[in-house]
GROMACS .gro file of C-alpha atoms in nm:
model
  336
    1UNK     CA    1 -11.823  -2.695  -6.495
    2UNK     CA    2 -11.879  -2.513  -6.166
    3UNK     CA    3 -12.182  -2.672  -6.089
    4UNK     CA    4 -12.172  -2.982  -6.233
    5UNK     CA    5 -12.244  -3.279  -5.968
    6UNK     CA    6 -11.951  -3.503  -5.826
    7UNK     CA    7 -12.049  -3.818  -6.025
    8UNK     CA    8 -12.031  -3.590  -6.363
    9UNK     CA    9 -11.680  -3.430  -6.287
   10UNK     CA   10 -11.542  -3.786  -6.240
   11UNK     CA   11 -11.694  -3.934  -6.539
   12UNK     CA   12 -11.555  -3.617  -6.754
   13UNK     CA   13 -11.220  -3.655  -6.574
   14UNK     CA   14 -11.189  -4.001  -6.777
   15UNK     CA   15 -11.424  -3.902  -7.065
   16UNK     CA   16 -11.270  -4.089  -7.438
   17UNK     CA   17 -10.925  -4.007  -7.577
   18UNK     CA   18 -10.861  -3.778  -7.235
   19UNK     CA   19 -10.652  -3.825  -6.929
   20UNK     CA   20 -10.527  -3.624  -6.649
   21UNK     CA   21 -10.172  -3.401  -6.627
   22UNK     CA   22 -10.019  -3.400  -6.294
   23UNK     CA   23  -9.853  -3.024  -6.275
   24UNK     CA   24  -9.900  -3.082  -5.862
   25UNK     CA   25  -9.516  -3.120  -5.801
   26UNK     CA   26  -9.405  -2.981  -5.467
   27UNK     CA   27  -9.161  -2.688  -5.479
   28UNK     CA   28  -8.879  -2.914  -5.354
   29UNK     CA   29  -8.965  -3.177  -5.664
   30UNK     CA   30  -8.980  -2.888  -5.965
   31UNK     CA   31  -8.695  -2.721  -5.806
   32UNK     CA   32  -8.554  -3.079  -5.918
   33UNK     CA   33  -8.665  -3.047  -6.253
   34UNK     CA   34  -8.598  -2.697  -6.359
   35UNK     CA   35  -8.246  -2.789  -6.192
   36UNK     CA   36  -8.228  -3.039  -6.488
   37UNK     CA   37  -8.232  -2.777  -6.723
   38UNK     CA   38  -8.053  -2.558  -6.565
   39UNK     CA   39  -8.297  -2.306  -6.458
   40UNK     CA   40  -8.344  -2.124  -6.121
   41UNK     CA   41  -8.641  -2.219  -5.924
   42UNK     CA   42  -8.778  -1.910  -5.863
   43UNK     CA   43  -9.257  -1.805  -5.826
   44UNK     CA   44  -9.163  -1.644  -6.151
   45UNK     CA   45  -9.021  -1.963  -6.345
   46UNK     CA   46  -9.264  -2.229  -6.182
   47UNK     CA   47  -9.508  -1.986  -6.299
   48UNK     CA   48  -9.384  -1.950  -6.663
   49UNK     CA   49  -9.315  -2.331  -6.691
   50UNK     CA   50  -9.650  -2.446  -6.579
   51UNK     CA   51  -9.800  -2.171  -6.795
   52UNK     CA   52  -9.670  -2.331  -7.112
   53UNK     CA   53  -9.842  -2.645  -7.032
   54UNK     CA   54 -10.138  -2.532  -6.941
   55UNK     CA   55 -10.218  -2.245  -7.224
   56UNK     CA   56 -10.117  -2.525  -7.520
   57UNK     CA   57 -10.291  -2.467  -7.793
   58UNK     CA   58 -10.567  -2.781  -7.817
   59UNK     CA   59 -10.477  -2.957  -7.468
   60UNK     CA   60 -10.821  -2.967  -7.382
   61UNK     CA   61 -10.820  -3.231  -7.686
   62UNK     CA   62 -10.651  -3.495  -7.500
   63UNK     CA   63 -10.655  -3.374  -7.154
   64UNK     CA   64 -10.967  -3.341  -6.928
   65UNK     CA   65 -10.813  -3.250  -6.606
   66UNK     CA   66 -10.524  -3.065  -6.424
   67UNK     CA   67 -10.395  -3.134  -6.069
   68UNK     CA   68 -10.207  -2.791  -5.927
   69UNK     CA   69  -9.992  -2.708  -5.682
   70UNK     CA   70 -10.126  -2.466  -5.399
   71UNK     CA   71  -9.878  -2.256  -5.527
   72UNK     CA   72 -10.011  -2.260  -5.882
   73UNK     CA   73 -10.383  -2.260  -5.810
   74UNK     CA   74 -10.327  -1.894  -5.688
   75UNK     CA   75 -10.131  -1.788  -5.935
   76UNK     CA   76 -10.220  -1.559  -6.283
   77UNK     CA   77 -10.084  -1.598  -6.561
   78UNK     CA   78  -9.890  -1.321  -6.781
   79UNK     CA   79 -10.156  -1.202  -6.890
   80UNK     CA   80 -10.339  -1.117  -6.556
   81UNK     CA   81 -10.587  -1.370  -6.572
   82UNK     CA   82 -10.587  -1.638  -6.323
   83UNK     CA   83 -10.405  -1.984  -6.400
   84UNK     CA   84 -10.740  -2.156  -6.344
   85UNK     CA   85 -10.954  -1.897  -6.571
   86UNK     CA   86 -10.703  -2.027  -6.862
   87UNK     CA   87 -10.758  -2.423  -6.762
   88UNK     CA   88 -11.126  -2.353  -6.804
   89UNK     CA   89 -11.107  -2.150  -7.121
   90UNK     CA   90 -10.957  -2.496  -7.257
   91UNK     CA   91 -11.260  -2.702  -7.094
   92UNK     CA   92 -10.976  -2.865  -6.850
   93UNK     CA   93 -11.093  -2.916  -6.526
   94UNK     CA   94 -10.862  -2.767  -6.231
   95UNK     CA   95 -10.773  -3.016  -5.973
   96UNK     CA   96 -10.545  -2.957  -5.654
   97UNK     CA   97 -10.319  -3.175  -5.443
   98UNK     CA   98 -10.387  -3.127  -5.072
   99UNK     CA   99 -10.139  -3.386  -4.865
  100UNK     CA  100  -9.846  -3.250  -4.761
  101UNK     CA  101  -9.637  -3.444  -4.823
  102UNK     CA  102  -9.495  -3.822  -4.632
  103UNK     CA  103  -9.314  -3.846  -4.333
  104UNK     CA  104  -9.121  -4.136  -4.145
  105UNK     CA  105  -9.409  -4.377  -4.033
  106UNK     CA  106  -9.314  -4.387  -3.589
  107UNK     CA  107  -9.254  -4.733  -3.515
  108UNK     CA  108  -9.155  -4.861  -3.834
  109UNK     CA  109  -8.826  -4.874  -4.026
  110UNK     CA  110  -8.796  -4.719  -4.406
  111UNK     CA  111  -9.186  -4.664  -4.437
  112UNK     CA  112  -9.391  -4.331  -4.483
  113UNK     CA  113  -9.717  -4.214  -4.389
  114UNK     CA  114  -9.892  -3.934  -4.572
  115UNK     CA  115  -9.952  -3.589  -4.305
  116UNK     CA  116 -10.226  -3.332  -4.409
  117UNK     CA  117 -10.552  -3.454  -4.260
  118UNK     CA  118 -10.539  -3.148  -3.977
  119UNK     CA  119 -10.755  -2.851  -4.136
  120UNK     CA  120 -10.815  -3.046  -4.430
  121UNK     CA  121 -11.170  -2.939  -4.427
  122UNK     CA  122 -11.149  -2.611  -4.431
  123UNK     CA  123 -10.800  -2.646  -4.682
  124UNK     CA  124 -11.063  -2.792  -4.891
  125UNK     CA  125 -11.374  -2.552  -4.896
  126UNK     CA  126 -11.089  -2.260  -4.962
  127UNK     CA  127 -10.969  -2.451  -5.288
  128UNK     CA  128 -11.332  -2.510  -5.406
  129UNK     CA  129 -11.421  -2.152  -5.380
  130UNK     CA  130 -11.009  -2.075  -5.593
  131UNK     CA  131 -11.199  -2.299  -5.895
  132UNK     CA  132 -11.095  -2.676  -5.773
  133UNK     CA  133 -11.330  -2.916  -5.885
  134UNK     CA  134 -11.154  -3.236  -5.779
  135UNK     CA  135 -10.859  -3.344  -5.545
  136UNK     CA  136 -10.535  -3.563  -5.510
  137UNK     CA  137 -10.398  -3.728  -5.234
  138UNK     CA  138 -10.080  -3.980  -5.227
  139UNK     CA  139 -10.004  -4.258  -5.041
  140UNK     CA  140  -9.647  -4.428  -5.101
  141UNK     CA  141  -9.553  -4.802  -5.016
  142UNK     CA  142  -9.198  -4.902  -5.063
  143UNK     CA  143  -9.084  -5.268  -5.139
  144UNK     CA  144  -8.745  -5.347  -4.987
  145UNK     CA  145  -8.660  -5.642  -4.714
  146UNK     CA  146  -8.925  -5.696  -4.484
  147UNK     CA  147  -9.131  -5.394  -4.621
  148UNK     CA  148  -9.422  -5.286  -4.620
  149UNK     CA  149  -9.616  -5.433  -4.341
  150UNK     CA  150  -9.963  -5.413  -4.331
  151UNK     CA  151  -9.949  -5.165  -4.014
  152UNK     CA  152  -9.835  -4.916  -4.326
  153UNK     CA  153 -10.062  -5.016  -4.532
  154UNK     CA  154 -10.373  -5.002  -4.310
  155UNK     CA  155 -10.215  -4.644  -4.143
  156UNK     CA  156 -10.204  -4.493  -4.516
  157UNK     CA  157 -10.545  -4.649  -4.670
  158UNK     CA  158 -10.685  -4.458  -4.323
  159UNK     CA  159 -10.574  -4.186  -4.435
  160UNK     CA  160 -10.648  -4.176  -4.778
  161UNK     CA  161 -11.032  -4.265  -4.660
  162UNK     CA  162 -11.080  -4.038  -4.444
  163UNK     CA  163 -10.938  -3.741  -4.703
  164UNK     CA  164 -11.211  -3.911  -4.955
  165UNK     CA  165 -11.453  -3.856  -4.774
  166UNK     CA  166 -11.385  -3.510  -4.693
  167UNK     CA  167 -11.348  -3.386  -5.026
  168UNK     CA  168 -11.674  -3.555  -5.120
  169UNK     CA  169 -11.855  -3.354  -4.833
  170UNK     CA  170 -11.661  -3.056  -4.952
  171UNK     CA  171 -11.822  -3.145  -5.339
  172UNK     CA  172 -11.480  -3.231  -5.445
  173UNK     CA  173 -11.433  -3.549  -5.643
  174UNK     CA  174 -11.119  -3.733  -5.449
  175UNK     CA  175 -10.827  -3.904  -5.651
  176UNK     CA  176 -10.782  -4.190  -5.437
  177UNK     CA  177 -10.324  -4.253  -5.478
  178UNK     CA  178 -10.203  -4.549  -5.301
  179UNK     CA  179  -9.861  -4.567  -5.523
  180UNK     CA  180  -9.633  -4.907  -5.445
  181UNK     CA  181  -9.306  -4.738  -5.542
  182UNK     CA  182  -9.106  -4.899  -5.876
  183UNK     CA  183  -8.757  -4.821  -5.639
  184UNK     CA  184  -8.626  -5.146  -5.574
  185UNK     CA  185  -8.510  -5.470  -5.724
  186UNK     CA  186  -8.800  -5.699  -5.658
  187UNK     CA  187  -9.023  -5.835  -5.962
  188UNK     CA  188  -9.341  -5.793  -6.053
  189UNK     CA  189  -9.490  -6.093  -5.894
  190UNK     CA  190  -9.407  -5.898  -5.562
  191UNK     CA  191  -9.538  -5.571  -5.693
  192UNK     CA  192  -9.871  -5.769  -5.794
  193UNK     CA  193  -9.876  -5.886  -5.381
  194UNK     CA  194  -9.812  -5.566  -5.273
  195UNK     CA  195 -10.047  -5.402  -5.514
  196UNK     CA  196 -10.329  -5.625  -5.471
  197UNK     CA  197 -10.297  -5.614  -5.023
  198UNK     CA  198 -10.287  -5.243  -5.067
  199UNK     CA  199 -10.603  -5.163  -5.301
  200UNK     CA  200 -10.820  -5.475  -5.081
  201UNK     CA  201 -10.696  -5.275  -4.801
  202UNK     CA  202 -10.783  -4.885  -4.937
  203UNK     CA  203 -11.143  -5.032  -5.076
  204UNK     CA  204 -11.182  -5.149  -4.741
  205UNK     CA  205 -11.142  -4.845  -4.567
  206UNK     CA  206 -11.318  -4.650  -4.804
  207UNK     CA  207 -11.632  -4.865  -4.774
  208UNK     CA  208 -11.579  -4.826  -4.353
  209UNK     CA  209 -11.580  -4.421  -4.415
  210UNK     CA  210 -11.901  -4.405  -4.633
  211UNK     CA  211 -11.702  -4.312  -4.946
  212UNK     CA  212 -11.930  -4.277  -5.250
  213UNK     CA  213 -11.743  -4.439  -5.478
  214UNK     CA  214 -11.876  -4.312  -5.826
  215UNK     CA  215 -11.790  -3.972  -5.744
  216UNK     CA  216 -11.388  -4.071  -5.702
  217UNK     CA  217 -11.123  -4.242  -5.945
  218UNK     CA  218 -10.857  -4.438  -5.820
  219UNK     CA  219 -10.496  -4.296  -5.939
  220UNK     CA  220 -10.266  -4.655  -5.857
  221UNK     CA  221  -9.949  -4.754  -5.974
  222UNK     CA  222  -9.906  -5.007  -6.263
  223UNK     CA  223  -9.802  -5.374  -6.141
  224UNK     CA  224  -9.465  -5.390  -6.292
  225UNK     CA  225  -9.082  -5.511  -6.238
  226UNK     CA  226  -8.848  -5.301  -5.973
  227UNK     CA  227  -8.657  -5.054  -6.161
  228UNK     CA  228  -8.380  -5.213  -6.078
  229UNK     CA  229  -8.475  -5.583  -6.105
  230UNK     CA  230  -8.252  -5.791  -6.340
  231UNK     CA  231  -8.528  -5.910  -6.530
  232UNK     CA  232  -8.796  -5.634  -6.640
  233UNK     CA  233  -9.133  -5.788  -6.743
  234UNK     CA  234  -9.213  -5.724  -7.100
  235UNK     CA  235  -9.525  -5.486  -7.186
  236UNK     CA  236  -9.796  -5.742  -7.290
  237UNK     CA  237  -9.694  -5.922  -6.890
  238UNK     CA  238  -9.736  -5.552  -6.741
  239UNK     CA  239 -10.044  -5.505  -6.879
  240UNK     CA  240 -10.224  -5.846  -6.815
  241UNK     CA  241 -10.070  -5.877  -6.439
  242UNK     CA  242 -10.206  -5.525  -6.375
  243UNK     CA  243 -10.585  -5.580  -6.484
  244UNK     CA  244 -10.593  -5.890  -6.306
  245UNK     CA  245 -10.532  -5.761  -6.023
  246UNK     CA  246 -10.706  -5.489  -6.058
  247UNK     CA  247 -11.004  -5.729  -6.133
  248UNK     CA  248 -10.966  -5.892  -5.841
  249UNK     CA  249 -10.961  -5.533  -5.638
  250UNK     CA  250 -11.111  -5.216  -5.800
  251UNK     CA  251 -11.516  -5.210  -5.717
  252UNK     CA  252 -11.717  -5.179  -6.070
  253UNK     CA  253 -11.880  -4.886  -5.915
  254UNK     CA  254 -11.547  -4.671  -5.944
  255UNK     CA  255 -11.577  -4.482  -6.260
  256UNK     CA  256 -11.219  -4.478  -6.391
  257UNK     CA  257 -10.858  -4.572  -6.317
  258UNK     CA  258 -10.609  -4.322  -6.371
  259UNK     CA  259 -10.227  -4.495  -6.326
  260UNK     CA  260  -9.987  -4.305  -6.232
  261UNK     CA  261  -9.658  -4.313  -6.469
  262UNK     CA  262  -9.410  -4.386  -6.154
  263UNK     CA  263  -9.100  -4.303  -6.282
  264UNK     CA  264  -9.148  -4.493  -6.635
  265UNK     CA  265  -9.031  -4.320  -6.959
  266UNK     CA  266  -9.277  -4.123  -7.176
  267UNK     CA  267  -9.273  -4.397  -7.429
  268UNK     CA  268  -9.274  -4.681  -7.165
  269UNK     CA  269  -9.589  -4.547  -6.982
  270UNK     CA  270  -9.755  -4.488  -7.318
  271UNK     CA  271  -9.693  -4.844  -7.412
  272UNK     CA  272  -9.817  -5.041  -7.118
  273UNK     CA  273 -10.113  -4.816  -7.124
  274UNK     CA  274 -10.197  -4.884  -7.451
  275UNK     CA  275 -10.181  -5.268  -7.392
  276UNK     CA  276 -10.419  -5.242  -7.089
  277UNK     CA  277 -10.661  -5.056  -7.391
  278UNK     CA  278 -10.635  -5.311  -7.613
  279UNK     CA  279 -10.695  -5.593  -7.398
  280UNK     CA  280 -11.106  -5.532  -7.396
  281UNK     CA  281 -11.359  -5.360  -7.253
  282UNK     CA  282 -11.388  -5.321  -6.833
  283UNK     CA  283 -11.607  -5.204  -6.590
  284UNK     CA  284 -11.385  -4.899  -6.524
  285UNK     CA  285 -11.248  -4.665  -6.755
  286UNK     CA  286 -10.893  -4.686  -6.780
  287UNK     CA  287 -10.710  -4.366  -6.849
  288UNK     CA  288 -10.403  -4.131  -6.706
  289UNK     CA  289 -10.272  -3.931  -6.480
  290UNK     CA  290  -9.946  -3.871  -6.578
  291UNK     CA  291  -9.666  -3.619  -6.488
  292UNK     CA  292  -9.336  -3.709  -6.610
  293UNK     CA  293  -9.463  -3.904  -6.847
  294UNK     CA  294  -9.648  -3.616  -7.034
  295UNK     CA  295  -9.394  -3.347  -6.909
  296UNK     CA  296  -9.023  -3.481  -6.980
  297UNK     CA  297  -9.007  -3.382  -7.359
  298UNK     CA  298  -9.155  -3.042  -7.331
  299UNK     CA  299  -8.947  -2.960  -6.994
  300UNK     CA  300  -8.563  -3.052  -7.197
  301UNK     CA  301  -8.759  -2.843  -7.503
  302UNK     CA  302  -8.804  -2.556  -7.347
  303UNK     CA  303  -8.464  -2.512  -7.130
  304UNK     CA  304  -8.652  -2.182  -6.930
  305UNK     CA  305  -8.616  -1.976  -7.254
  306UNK     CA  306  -8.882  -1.752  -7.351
  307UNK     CA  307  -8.804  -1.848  -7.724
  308UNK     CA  308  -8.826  -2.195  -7.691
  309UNK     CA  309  -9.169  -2.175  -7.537
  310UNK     CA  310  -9.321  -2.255  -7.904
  311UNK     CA  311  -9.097  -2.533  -7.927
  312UNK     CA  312  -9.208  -2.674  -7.588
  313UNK     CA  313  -9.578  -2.680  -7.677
  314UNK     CA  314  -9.560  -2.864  -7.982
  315UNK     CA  315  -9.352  -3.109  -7.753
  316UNK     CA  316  -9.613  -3.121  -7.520
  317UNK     CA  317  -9.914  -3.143  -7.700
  318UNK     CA  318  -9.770  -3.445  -7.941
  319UNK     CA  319  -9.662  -3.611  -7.635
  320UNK     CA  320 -10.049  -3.549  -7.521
  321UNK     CA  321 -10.241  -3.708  -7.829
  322UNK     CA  322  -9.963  -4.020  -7.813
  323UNK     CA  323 -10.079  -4.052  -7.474
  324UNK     CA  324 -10.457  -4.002  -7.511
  325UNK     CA  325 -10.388  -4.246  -7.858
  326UNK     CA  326 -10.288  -4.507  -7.621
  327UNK     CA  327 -10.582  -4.409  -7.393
  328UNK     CA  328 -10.799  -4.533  -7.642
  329UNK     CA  329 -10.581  -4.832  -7.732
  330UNK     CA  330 -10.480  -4.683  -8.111
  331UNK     CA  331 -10.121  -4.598  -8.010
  332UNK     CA  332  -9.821  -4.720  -8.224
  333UNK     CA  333  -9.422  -4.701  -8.192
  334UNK     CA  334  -9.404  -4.483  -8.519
  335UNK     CA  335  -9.657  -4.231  -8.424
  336UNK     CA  336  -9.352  -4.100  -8.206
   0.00000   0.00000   0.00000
């Protein structure tokens, strides 16, 4: 794993039946979710939560990847070793998210731009040398009145180039995340619009910064309805709208797509997923990167207790083969 090349890492980052688990959350965000359950966000509890995920028995069957928290990536584990030593042991790849976090875009009303890019360089040779073997950035474009405008778009697909390409000089494969939000009320025609300005635009600018782009995977958002629009598109319209237009954007050189769950349910991202796998074959590989979406059923399992921590890996790791069954477009309703 340590020395395999860039193009290899991304290939076994979408390699059949696996996907990716997004344990990156910031400390604000899984203060949020241990909240949920009524647990105190404390080094010691982040610790013990992420952990359980990551020392599942069989994970490595369904999951090829795991993007950390800088927090995590320098933590051990209770039994002294460090979190990453356990990730390998499972023949997971550790990954690490290095923006920090968005900020209000100057000159622009209700939109974000993604800060991070000072001492990225040398943020990034100190991970590789901790055991990170690929990277996540994330880009977020909101739909609302008069919003986004391509002065976001461009400003954040900048961005997200020019942290590609320093993760690929720093022999770290990038995960490229321009996310167009699900907050809103529009439909999914306008998410398709949105979606499909914002990956021409990203490609663009990764082409301009000499990007090699079989050594990254592209981690978007799935073109579907506002979560709050009246009329939600059903699973077979997600599906088709979203490889269309990702037909009409994503080069065939880019290994794999890894979508992002966005705030859908566990069973909704598995679904839509699924669809996109059973609608042929593609030039890309078209897998997951999911947080919530793997994570909800284990987190309300487990409730911080140390003797639920059983409990909360069979949770996990059924929610992981659903997910990896849909990554391979063999996932059904009663499998749940």
């Amino acid at each position: 794993m340590d020395d395999m090349e860039l193009e290899d890492v991304a290939k076994a980052l979408v390699a059949p039946s696996k996907g990716i688990l997004a344990a990156d959350e910031s400390t604000g965000t899984i203060k949020k979710r241990l909240d949920s359950i009524n647990t105190p966000s404390t080094e010691e509890t982040r610790r013990d939560y992420r952990e359980l995920l990551l020392s599942t028995k069989g994970a490595g069957d369904f999951i090829s990847g795991v993007i950390l928290y800088d927090e995590t990536i320098r933590q051990k584990a209770t039994d002294g070793r460090p979190l990453t030593e356990l990730i390998k042991a499972q023949g997971i790849i550790p990954g690490i998210k290095v923006d920090k976090g968005t900020k209000p875009l100057a000159f622009s009303d209700g939109e974000l731009v993604t800060e991070g890019l000072d001492g990225l360089r040398e943020r990034l040779n100190e991970y590789r040398e901790l055991g990170a073997r690929f990277a996540k950035w994330r880009a977020v474009i909101a739909i609302k009145d008069g919003i986004p405008s391509q002065y976001c778009i461009d400003v954040n697909s900048h961005a997200l180039a020019r942290y590609a390409a320093l993760c690929q000089e720093a022999g770290l494969v990038p995960i490229v995340e321009p996310e167009v939000l699900m907050d809103g009320d529009h439909n999914i025609d306008e998410c398709y619009a949105v979606t499909e300005t914002t990956l021409k635009t990203v490609f663009d600018e990764l082409y301009q910064q000499r990007v090699v782009l079989e050594q990254m995977l592209l981690k978007p958002n799935m073109v579907i309805s506002g979560s709050d629009c009246p009329e939600q598109a059903d699973v077979e319209e997600v599906a088709s709208k979203t490889l269309y237009c990702f037909e009409q954007t994503v080069p065939a050189a880019v290994p794999g797509i890894v979508f992002l769950s966005g705030g859908q349910s566990e069973q909704q991202a598995t679904m839509h997923l699924n669809a996109m796998n059973q609608m042929g074959k593609f030039p890309w590989e078209i897998s997951y990167s999911f947080g919530r979406a793997l994570q909800a059923s284990a987190l309300k399992t487990w409730q911080g207790k140390p003797e639920n921590v059983e409990a909360a890996q069979a949770a996990f790791h059924h929610r992981a083969k659903l997910t990896s069954a849909a990554r391979d477009g063999e996932y059904r309703p009663d499998m749940e």
